[in-house]
Structures are given as C-alpha cells and as structure tokens.
C-alpha cells in the first residue's frame, strides 16, 4: 500500500469494541486518523491497526468489493469497508460498528454461522434432471442462450457479504427467516435452465420462514453492494409460491 | 454436519392473504383516491352534479348484479389489504403475544365485514 499524502487533516473514527475475554459489554473507542481523500474505511482501519492500536480486529481480504468479508455498519448503515470512503463523511465523525443482526465475535468481527447455514440450506448447486439422465462431461458443456442466462445472472452476483441481513428488519426480529441473500441465491438456481431442483427448493420457499417471512421492506436491495436486488428475487419467488399453492390445492401430495 | 436427512417443511397459507392483500392494494392505490376525490371533493364543491348521486340512483346501481359486485369488491378487498398490513405491522412493532389471536381478529374482522356487506347487498334486491 502506498503511503497516503499527508495533508494534516484529521478525521475522528468511533469504533465499537468488544473483546470477550476482558470486556463485559461493548464500548466505543475513538481514533484520530489522518484524512486523505482516497482513503477507504478499510484503509483507515488498517492505519489504526498498524499505527494506533494493534489489538483491533476486523475482517478483510480482497479490498475490491469481491470477497465480501469487510462488511460493517458505517454510521448505522451496512457497507463494505473497502467500498466506502472517508471523503463521503469528512469532516464529520464516522462511527463503525459490527454488522447488525449478527452476534459479535470480537470488535468488528461477527459470527456468520447462521448466514452460512441459510446459504447451505437452499441447495445452492445445480441439481441434474434425473440421476440416470445425467449428462456426462464428455458430452460437452450445457449450453445456454443469452436469454436463459439473463433470467438468473443478476441473482448470481452475490458475494455473501451479509449486508442485506444486517439491513433486514425481519431477520432482525426473527432469525428463523431464510433471509435475502439465501433466497436470491435460491432464485438464481431455480431460474437456471440447467437446474431441475425447483420442486425441492419450493418446499423451502413455501414456508413461513421462506419467502413469507418477508414484508417487502426493500432495504436489502438498497444496501447490496453488487446490485443483486434480493427484494425483487423474493417478490418473484412469492409469485411462484402462490402458483405452487394453487396447484397444491388441487393436487395434494 | 449431522443433517443428512431431509427436514420437514411446513407450507404457509400466506399466499391466500398475500393475494387478497395485493389485489386490495391495487384498488387502494388506484381507485380509493379517485373515490375520495369524487365523493369528498368534486361533489361537495358542486363540480360534479349531485343529482347523479342521490339515494335512488345509487340504490338502483347497488341492486344490479354488476353494481353489487363492484361495491362488494371496493369495500372488501381494501379491507383485507388493510388488515393484512395491520397484522404484519403488529409483528414489526414486536407485539409477540397471541399471534394466533391477532390473526383471528385481523382476518376475522375483514371476513366478517365482507360477509356483512355481502348480505346487506343481497337483501337489497
Ligand atoms: S445479496 Fe448483496 S448484500 Fe446480500 S449478501 Fe449478496 S452481495 Fe451482500
Ligand atoms: S475486502 Fe473484500 S469485499 Fe471488502
């Protein structure tokens, strides 16, 4: 990382800290960070860790909005640390907190286990037609038209950052709700022409904890850094679930 | 990773209420403002002639099958919409106690008023 140009300007950053072995409860610590226009919040955190307090914990990897590890609350709004910049807040103070709706593991690091479990539960892989009819690798790739791909592409752009879960009031109220990213991922597979797992996944969708836990607040789509629009995916699935309900009335299993 | 067996999924009946909510929402958004405009502003201000809205013409309208259906839909669907929203708002506000009773009360009210309007219209024929 290149050394930032010193301008003498300072920005105050409040960080919610929690070290389970010594703190009874989280507390706020303020750091003074030299301000430069092109500094991201993640870089500010790295400056703090390198120069001010090496005990501070936060997650990051790619620094380019791809890995999805650096999610945190910036002034109460879920953001990627590497995609949010000091210049959008300066000269005001910035407050950093761990992602809302998740338990804190340490400082800005949250426990993501429930989120990962939700992603796994929706069968996030292509389910082939019938095991017997499985197309062999030697028979070449499964081709798709641009139209077939357009049906799911947007929903496949998720980087699993969890910002939408921090934004979702329904997940905050009741974390049994499958939640935005997992449902968008589910839509991504159900809408893929190569996939035949729709019937299996609709059982997840049709539950109260499936799409029906959503009341179309839409904040998930506002905070999503990759334009996935999980709220739209859920609305599409609600229509599918309603069709499935009608069919189910005439053809009970 | 012990979750090898398929877990049981319980189907929600929400599609019924969501359907009524959606249909009622459309009416509430598009027709209610028009109705308020006509009955609450244009008629009192005399911009639309009151004569077309006297008891007799309205009664005649309500006693046709078409008119009765229109009135029933205009009253019942926005009501289902409203009470569905209230039911979910109670959850959003964190009122956790007696969700079953909240449901019975909300949708029961919408159902009761729908039936009431239905019989009212029917006995006018
Ligand atoms: S849907 Fe968007 S906000 Fe949610 S986890 Fe995926 S990339 Fe992040
Ligand atoms: S560090 Fe990878 S998304 Fe921010």
PDB file of C-alpha atoms in Angstrom, chain A residues 16 39 45 53 79 94 103 106 114 118 135 140 142 171 174 200:
ATOM      1  CA  UNK A  16     -17.425  -0.241  18.815  1.00  0.00           C
ATOM      2  CA  UNK A  39      -8.731   6.565   1.813  1.00  0.00           C
ATOM      3  CA  UNK A  45      -8.904   0.526   9.920  1.00  0.00           C
ATOM      4  CA  UNK A  53      -3.873   0.045  18.291  1.00  0.00           C
ATOM      5  CA  UNK A  79     -21.455  -1.054   3.998  1.00  0.00           C
ATOM      6  CA  UNK A  94     -17.546   8.258  11.456  1.00  0.00           C
ATOM      7  CA  UNK A 103     -23.716 -11.787  17.263  1.00  0.00           C
ATOM      8  CA  UNK A 106     -14.790  -9.677  18.590  1.00  0.00           C
ATOM      9  CA  UNK A 114     -26.349 -18.686  10.784  1.00  0.00           C
ATOM     10  CA  UNK A 118     -29.011 -20.435   5.457  1.00  0.00           C
ATOM     11  CA  UNK A 135     -25.203 -35.567 -18.944  1.00  0.00           C
ATOM     12  CA  UNK A 140     -19.762 -31.376 -23.763  1.00  0.00           C
ATOM     13  CA  UNK A 142     -24.608 -27.453 -21.106  1.00  0.00           C
ATOM     14  CA  UNK A 171     -34.250 -11.143  10.035  1.00  0.00           C
ATOM     15  CA  UNK A 174     -36.739 -13.408  13.891  1.00  0.00           C
ATOM     16  CA  UNK A 200     -37.196 -29.468  -3.860  1.00  0.00           C
TER      17      UNK A 200
END
